[in-house]
Tab-separated table of C-alpha atoms in Angstrom:
chain	number	residue	atom	x	y	z
A	1	MET	CA	-109.535	-207.038	-62.234
A	2	THR	CA	-111.815	-204.007	-62.238
A	3	SER	CA	-113.291	-201.827	-59.551
A	4	THR	CA	-116.446	-199.771	-59.310
A	5	ARG	CA	-114.655	-196.575	-58.412
A	6	LEU	CA	-116.115	-193.252	-59.497
A	7	PRO	CA	-113.653	-190.918	-61.276
A	8	LEU	CA	-113.359	-187.625	-59.442
A	9	ILE	CA	-113.887	-185.746	-62.698
A	10	ARG	CA	-117.572	-186.663	-62.557
A	11	LEU	CA	-117.942	-184.413	-59.534
A	12	PHE	CA	-117.691	-181.430	-61.894
A	13	ASP	CA	-119.814	-182.819	-64.735
A	14	PHE	CA	-122.676	-180.322	-64.512
A	15	SER	CA	-124.685	-182.158	-67.161
A	16	ARG	CA	-125.590	-184.755	-64.549
A	17	GLY	CA	-128.406	-184.293	-62.052
A	18	THR	CA	-131.109	-181.670	-62.106
A	19	SER	CA	-130.758	-178.137	-63.450
A	20	LEU	CA	-131.304	-176.809	-59.912
A	21	SER	CA	-128.361	-178.830	-58.647
A	22	ALA	CA	-126.180	-177.590	-61.500
A	23	ARG	CA	-127.137	-173.976	-60.771
A	24	MET	CA	-126.446	-174.421	-57.052
A	25	THR	CA	-123.028	-175.868	-57.776
A	26	ARG	CA	-122.128	-173.151	-60.280
A	27	VAL	CA	-123.247	-170.310	-58.018
A	28	GLY	CA	-121.440	-171.834	-55.046
A	29	LEU	CA	-118.296	-172.374	-57.107
A	30	VAL	CA	-118.311	-168.792	-58.410
A	31	MET	CA	-118.831	-167.359	-54.913
A	32	THR	CA	-116.089	-169.562	-53.464
A	33	LEU	CA	-113.630	-168.629	-56.222
A	34	LEU	CA	-114.476	-164.956	-55.723
A	35	PHE	CA	-113.603	-165.100	-52.050
A	36	LEU	CA	-110.455	-167.075	-52.803
A	37	ALA	CA	-109.418	-164.350	-55.234
A	38	ILE	CA	-110.115	-161.668	-52.620
A	39	ALA	CA	-108.021	-163.494	-50.026
A	40	LEU	CA	-105.108	-164.004	-52.401
A	41	LEU	CA	-105.178	-160.503	-53.911
A	42	ALA	CA	-105.515	-158.516	-50.662
A	43	PRO	CA	-101.720	-158.280	-50.006
A	44	VAL	CA	-101.118	-157.386	-53.670
A	45	LEU	CA	-103.677	-154.581	-53.543
A	46	GLN	CA	-102.076	-153.243	-50.379
A	47	SER	CA	-98.593	-153.322	-51.920
A	48	TRP	CA	-99.936	-151.284	-54.849
A	49	GLY	CA	-101.406	-148.741	-52.443
A	50	TRP	CA	-104.998	-149.447	-53.449
A	51	ILE	CA	-106.121	-150.368	-49.930
A	52	GLN	CA	-104.993	-149.369	-46.452
A	53	ASN	CA	-102.839	-151.394	-44.103
A	54	PRO	CA	-105.420	-153.336	-42.041
A	55	ILE	CA	-103.511	-152.851	-38.758
A	56	GLU	CA	-102.558	-149.209	-39.321
A	57	THR	CA	-104.683	-146.577	-37.592
A	58	LEU	CA	-105.805	-143.559	-39.583
A	59	SER	CA	-105.592	-139.887	-38.674
A	60	ASN	CA	-109.377	-139.618	-38.389
A	61	PRO	CA	-110.268	-142.632	-36.267
A	62	ILE	CA	-113.748	-141.818	-35.003
A	63	HIS	CA	-116.288	-143.850	-36.956
A	64	GLU	CA	-116.191	-142.251	-40.383
A	65	PRO	CA	-119.148	-143.556	-42.443
A	66	PRO	CA	-118.661	-145.201	-45.863
A	67	SER	CA	-117.351	-142.752	-48.444
A	68	LEU	CA	-115.190	-142.608	-51.556
A	69	ARG	CA	-112.155	-142.290	-49.294
A	70	HIS	CA	-113.094	-145.248	-47.079
A	71	TRP	CA	-115.559	-147.458	-48.939
A	72	PHE	CA	-116.705	-149.392	-45.871
A	73	GLY	CA	-116.041	-146.605	-43.347
A	74	THR	CA	-113.688	-146.719	-40.365
A	75	THR	CA	-113.813	-148.182	-36.860
A	76	ARG	CA	-113.544	-146.466	-33.497
A	77	GLN	CA	-109.895	-147.522	-33.310
A	78	GLY	CA	-109.179	-145.908	-36.688
A	79	TYR	CA	-108.965	-149.021	-38.855
A	80	ASP	CA	-110.223	-149.057	-42.436
A	81	VAL	CA	-113.161	-151.510	-42.524
A	82	PHE	CA	-112.730	-152.305	-46.223
A	83	SER	CA	-109.099	-153.302	-45.733
A	84	ARG	CA	-109.833	-155.394	-42.642
A	85	THR	CA	-112.719	-157.121	-44.385
A	86	LEU	CA	-110.522	-158.124	-47.303
A	87	PHE	CA	-107.656	-159.277	-45.107
A	88	GLY	CA	-110.153	-161.076	-42.870
A	89	SER	CA	-110.905	-163.349	-45.822
A	90	GLN	CA	-107.191	-164.176	-46.023
A	91	ALA	CA	-107.054	-165.134	-42.337
A	92	ALA	CA	-110.216	-167.203	-42.704
A	93	LEU	CA	-108.816	-168.966	-45.770
A	94	GLN	CA	-105.574	-169.873	-43.995
A	95	VAL	CA	-107.301	-171.270	-40.927
A	96	VAL	CA	-110.020	-173.094	-42.857
A	97	VAL	CA	-107.629	-174.732	-45.321
A	98	LEU	CA	-105.290	-175.855	-42.543
A	99	ALA	CA	-108.142	-177.159	-40.373
A	100	THR	CA	-109.913	-179.108	-43.125
A	101	VAL	CA	-106.696	-180.518	-44.609
A	102	MET	CA	-105.433	-181.671	-41.207
A	103	SER	CA	-108.736	-183.306	-40.302
A	104	LEU	CA	-108.908	-184.951	-43.732
A	105	ALA	CA	-105.302	-186.176	-43.518
A	106	VAL	CA	-106.001	-187.814	-40.160
A	107	GLY	CA	-109.618	-188.927	-40.510
A	108	VAL	CA	-109.473	-190.550	-43.971
A	109	PRO	CA	-106.516	-192.944	-43.371
A	110	MET	CA	-107.795	-193.725	-39.896
A	111	GLY	CA	-111.243	-194.592	-41.245
A	112	MET	CA	-109.813	-196.788	-44.009
A	113	VAL	CA	-107.510	-198.740	-41.692
A	114	SER	CA	-110.183	-199.098	-39.027
A	115	GLY	CA	-112.880	-200.283	-41.423
A	116	TYR	CA	-110.593	-202.650	-43.340
A	117	LEU	CA	-108.825	-204.332	-40.411
A	118	GLY	CA	-111.772	-204.382	-38.007
A	119	GLY	CA	-111.370	-206.122	-34.666
A	120	LYS	CA	-110.316	-204.397	-31.450
A	121	LEU	CA	-108.671	-201.527	-33.313
A	122	ASP	CA	-111.904	-200.744	-35.121
A	123	ARG	CA	-113.988	-200.943	-31.941
A	124	SER	CA	-111.565	-198.735	-29.994
A	125	LEU	CA	-111.337	-196.067	-32.684
A	126	LEU	CA	-115.087	-196.167	-33.261
A	127	PHE	CA	-115.719	-195.573	-29.553
A	128	LEU	CA	-113.220	-192.696	-29.453
A	129	MET	CA	-114.568	-191.025	-32.600
A	130	ASP	CA	-118.192	-191.445	-31.519
A	131	THR	CA	-117.335	-189.846	-28.189
A	132	LEU	CA	-115.756	-186.842	-29.919
A	133	TYR	CA	-118.644	-186.674	-32.391
A	134	THR	CA	-121.221	-186.291	-29.614
A	135	LEU	CA	-119.520	-183.118	-28.355
A	136	PRO	CA	-120.792	-179.847	-29.905
A	137	GLY	CA	-118.181	-178.608	-32.354
A	138	LEU	CA	-118.086	-175.016	-31.091
A	139	ILE	CA	-117.751	-176.047	-27.443
A	140	LEU	CA	-114.990	-178.514	-28.309
A	141	SER	CA	-113.173	-175.870	-30.362
A	142	VAL	CA	-113.490	-173.286	-27.575
A	143	THR	CA	-112.102	-175.753	-25.036
A	144	LEU	CA	-109.164	-176.634	-27.270
A	145	ALA	CA	-108.531	-172.961	-28.051
A	146	PHE	CA	-108.132	-172.327	-24.332
A	147	VAL	CA	-105.465	-175.049	-24.247
A	148	VAL	CA	-103.470	-174.297	-27.414
A	149	GLY	CA	-103.827	-170.506	-27.365
A	150	ARG	CA	-104.217	-167.985	-30.173
A	151	GLY	CA	-102.716	-168.069	-33.650
A	152	ILE	CA	-103.543	-169.339	-37.122
A	153	LEU	CA	-102.033	-172.792	-36.605
A	154	ASN	CA	-103.495	-173.132	-33.099
A	155	ALA	CA	-106.961	-172.109	-34.300
A	156	ALA	CA	-106.708	-174.635	-37.141
A	157	ILE	CA	-105.758	-177.398	-34.698
A	158	ALA	CA	-108.671	-176.497	-32.409
A	159	LEU	CA	-111.075	-176.651	-35.351
A	160	SER	CA	-109.672	-179.800	-36.966
A	161	ILE	CA	-110.180	-181.994	-33.895
A	162	SER	CA	-113.943	-181.622	-34.190
A	163	TYR	CA	-113.931	-182.568	-37.909
A	164	ILE	CA	-111.766	-185.704	-37.719
A	165	PRO	CA	-114.660	-187.898	-36.467
A	166	GLN	CA	-116.794	-186.879	-39.464
A	167	TYR	CA	-114.186	-187.986	-42.006
A	168	TYR	CA	-113.513	-191.112	-39.983
A	169	ARG	CA	-117.158	-192.162	-39.804
A	170	VAL	CA	-117.879	-191.553	-43.503
A	171	VAL	CA	-114.740	-193.292	-44.779
A	172	ARG	CA	-114.943	-196.130	-42.267
A	173	ASN	CA	-118.553	-196.951	-43.208
A	174	HIS	CA	-117.715	-196.900	-46.928
A	175	THR	CA	-114.685	-199.105	-46.310
A	176	VAL	CA	-116.733	-201.685	-44.415
A	177	SER	CA	-119.149	-201.816	-47.358
A	178	VAL	CA	-116.571	-201.879	-50.156
A	179	LYS	CA	-114.161	-204.402	-48.625
A	180	THR	CA	-116.667	-207.220	-49.257
A	181	GLU	CA	-116.748	-206.531	-53.001
A	182	LEU	CA	-115.419	-209.185	-55.362
A	183	PHE	CA	-112.509	-207.108	-56.673
A	184	ILE	CA	-111.215	-206.643	-53.106
A	185	GLU	CA	-111.489	-210.367	-52.392
A	186	ALA	CA	-109.744	-211.121	-55.697
A	187	ALA	CA	-106.876	-208.786	-54.789
A	188	GLN	CA	-106.523	-210.466	-51.417
A	189	ALA	CA	-106.564	-213.918	-53.032
A	190	MET	CA	-103.749	-212.843	-55.377
A	191	GLY	CA	-101.606	-211.927	-52.384
A	192	ALA	CA	-101.933	-208.140	-52.447
A	193	SER	CA	-100.616	-206.512	-49.281
A	194	THR	CA	-102.812	-204.469	-46.968
A	195	TRP	CA	-101.165	-201.258	-48.194
A	196	THR	CA	-101.793	-202.211	-51.820
A	197	VAL	CA	-105.453	-202.970	-51.184
A	198	LEU	CA	-105.958	-199.756	-49.240
A	199	SER	CA	-104.134	-197.444	-51.630
A	200	ARG	CA	-104.946	-199.022	-54.986
A	201	TYR	CA	-108.397	-200.589	-54.641
A	202	LEU	CA	-110.122	-198.992	-51.663
A	203	PHE	CA	-109.018	-195.364	-51.639
A	204	LEU	CA	-110.829	-194.035	-54.721
A	205	ASN	CA	-113.929	-196.046	-53.867
A	206	VAL	CA	-114.372	-194.661	-50.350
A	207	ILE	CA	-113.613	-190.949	-50.843
A	208	GLN	CA	-116.577	-190.114	-53.063
A	209	SER	CA	-118.269	-188.121	-50.288
A	210	VAL	CA	-115.085	-186.500	-48.984
A	211	PRO	CA	-115.218	-183.445	-51.352
A	212	VAL	CA	-118.764	-182.763	-50.164
A	213	LEU	CA	-117.765	-183.089	-46.524
A	214	PHE	CA	-114.706	-180.918	-47.163
A	215	THR	CA	-116.737	-177.975	-48.486
A	216	LEU	CA	-119.396	-178.222	-45.773
A	217	ASN	CA	-116.739	-178.424	-43.062
A	218	ALA	CA	-115.022	-175.398	-44.573
A	219	ALA	CA	-118.272	-173.435	-44.287
A	220	ASP	CA	-118.720	-174.571	-40.700
A	221	ALA	CA	-115.084	-173.732	-39.914
A	222	ILE	CA	-115.629	-170.125	-40.996
A	223	LEU	CA	-118.540	-169.762	-38.588
A	224	THR	CA	-116.654	-171.504	-35.781
A	225	LEU	CA	-113.590	-169.322	-36.340
A	226	GLY	CA	-115.874	-166.306	-36.195
A	227	GLY	CA	-117.237	-167.589	-32.895
A	228	LEU	CA	-113.736	-168.049	-31.501
A	229	GLY	CA	-112.795	-164.542	-32.613
A	230	PHE	CA	-115.962	-163.127	-31.073
A	231	LEU	CA	-115.015	-164.767	-27.760
A	232	GLY	CA	-111.448	-163.486	-27.998
A	233	LEU	CA	-109.954	-166.953	-28.572
A	234	GLY	CA	-109.157	-166.847	-32.276
A	235	LEU	CA	-106.264	-164.936	-33.780
A	236	PRO	CA	-103.904	-162.470	-32.038
A	237	GLU	CA	-105.189	-158.977	-31.302
A	238	GLU	CA	-105.245	-156.481	-34.182
A	239	THR	CA	-105.155	-159.347	-36.705
A	240	PRO	CA	-107.954	-158.786	-39.252
A	241	GLU	CA	-110.561	-161.398	-38.370
A	242	TRP	CA	-114.298	-161.165	-38.925
A	243	GLY	CA	-115.417	-162.520	-35.557
A	244	ALA	CA	-113.144	-160.207	-33.567
A	245	ASP	CA	-114.196	-157.221	-35.674
A	246	LEU	CA	-117.857	-158.032	-35.066
A	247	LYS	CA	-117.193	-158.097	-31.332
A	248	GLN	CA	-115.543	-154.661	-31.514
A	249	ALA	CA	-118.498	-153.348	-33.533
A	250	LEU	CA	-121.153	-154.317	-30.976
A	251	ASP	CA	-120.627	-151.293	-28.739
A	252	ALA	CA	-121.121	-148.917	-31.646
A	253	LEU	CA	-124.364	-150.417	-32.985
A	254	PRO	CA	-126.705	-148.580	-30.537
A	255	THR	CA	-125.240	-145.263	-31.687
A	256	GLY	CA	-126.137	-145.914	-35.327
A	257	VAL	CA	-122.690	-147.030	-36.489
A	258	TRP	CA	-123.826	-149.975	-38.594
A	259	TRP	CA	-121.006	-150.311	-41.123
A	260	THR	CA	-118.394	-151.760	-38.765
A	261	ALA	CA	-120.565	-154.832	-38.218
A	262	PHE	CA	-122.471	-155.004	-41.504
A	263	PHE	CA	-119.633	-155.479	-43.972
A	264	PRO	CA	-117.617	-158.127	-42.068
A	265	GLY	CA	-120.830	-159.979	-41.249
A	266	LEU	CA	-122.067	-159.826	-44.839
A	267	THR	CA	-118.728	-161.074	-46.184
A	268	MET	CA	-118.595	-163.967	-43.733
A	269	THR	CA	-122.188	-164.899	-44.569
A	270	GLY	CA	-121.484	-164.788	-48.305
A	271	MET	CA	-118.483	-167.081	-47.983
A	272	VAL	CA	-120.451	-169.567	-45.877
A	273	VAL	CA	-123.373	-169.526	-48.323
A	274	GLY	CA	-121.049	-170.067	-51.294
A	275	LEU	CA	-119.335	-173.069	-49.717
A	276	SER	CA	-122.670	-174.501	-48.554
A	277	LEU	CA	-124.188	-174.237	-52.035
A	278	LEU	CA	-121.111	-175.864	-53.534
A	279	GLY	CA	-121.243	-178.680	-51.003
A	280	GLU	CA	-124.959	-179.328	-51.422
A	281	GLY	CA	-124.639	-179.246	-55.195
A	282	LEU	CA	-121.742	-181.702	-55.157
A	283	ASN	CA	-123.689	-183.938	-52.791
A	284	GLU	CA	-126.352	-184.546	-55.404
A	285	PHE	CA	-123.775	-185.423	-58.048
A	286	VAL	CA	-122.010	-188.019	-55.910
A	287	ASN	CA	-125.146	-189.426	-54.248
A	288	PRO	CA	-127.100	-191.599	-56.698
A	289	LEU	CA	-130.116	-191.779	-54.383
A	290	LEU	CA	-130.536	-188.009	-54.463
A	291	ARG	CA	-130.206	-187.980	-58.260
A	292	ARG	CA	-132.810	-190.711	-58.606
A	293	GLU	CA	-135.246	-188.943	-56.269
A	294	ASN	CA	-134.945	-185.677	-58.174
A	295	TRP	CA	-135.318	-187.372	-61.534
A	296	ASN	CA	-138.493	-189.130	-60.320
A	297	ARG	CA	-139.830	-185.853	-58.930
A	298	LYS	CA	-139.128	-184.088	-62.206
A	299	ALA	CA	-140.842	-186.845	-64.151
């Protein structure tokens, strides 16, 4: 009994697809790995004394411009912008990973069970997920942030609720399509349990688009977290977070103090662009229709 599942290793086979897609994926992967390294190394660099404590005020707090002493300058409160920018990537990484993993852990099994069993359960879950999906993600996250409060875990929960319907819809639609295949019917005829069919025969066939959705949701989560921080609903005060730092920098912009907003904003933009390029590049590798269209266009 064989299945038509696609090995996950093919997602990283850059010889497939167009050269543009391969370049997009490589650039996105390099940018994403760079920001991951920054997030993971920030505490190490601080322990070595190479960067300042991001929540420690300096003796000269009044908007010092970028210099050899403070590469990205300082804020009005006396924080080192370079240190807060680096540690902001760590906070973003923690929230984004938690939010996307939680939404994936809930949405994927729910979509598989709903699509495979069908009936009233499928209709009820489909109605609930479609209702959540129609709500703008930022507004839903802001509303939930009001309820659960500040903090890394709370911010991740607020973000994950808006992503669960996306995983559910993608996986549920794939499950409905795959469950009519001959290898699924053969497994059922041989007496395979529902758990066996879901875990052994359906799972790897319906998660082909999940890595793409994961990276794109991660990019969106960074922007949404920045929005929550800008509104004062993200992480606790003084915690290095790009959105909150951008809010603090607004008052200084008319006076020519550009560095307090420029560097956090540039870093957040770079991380979003890297994840978006990686997601779009992966999308062409896992989507045969996109590959065929690009091959025809190239020909």
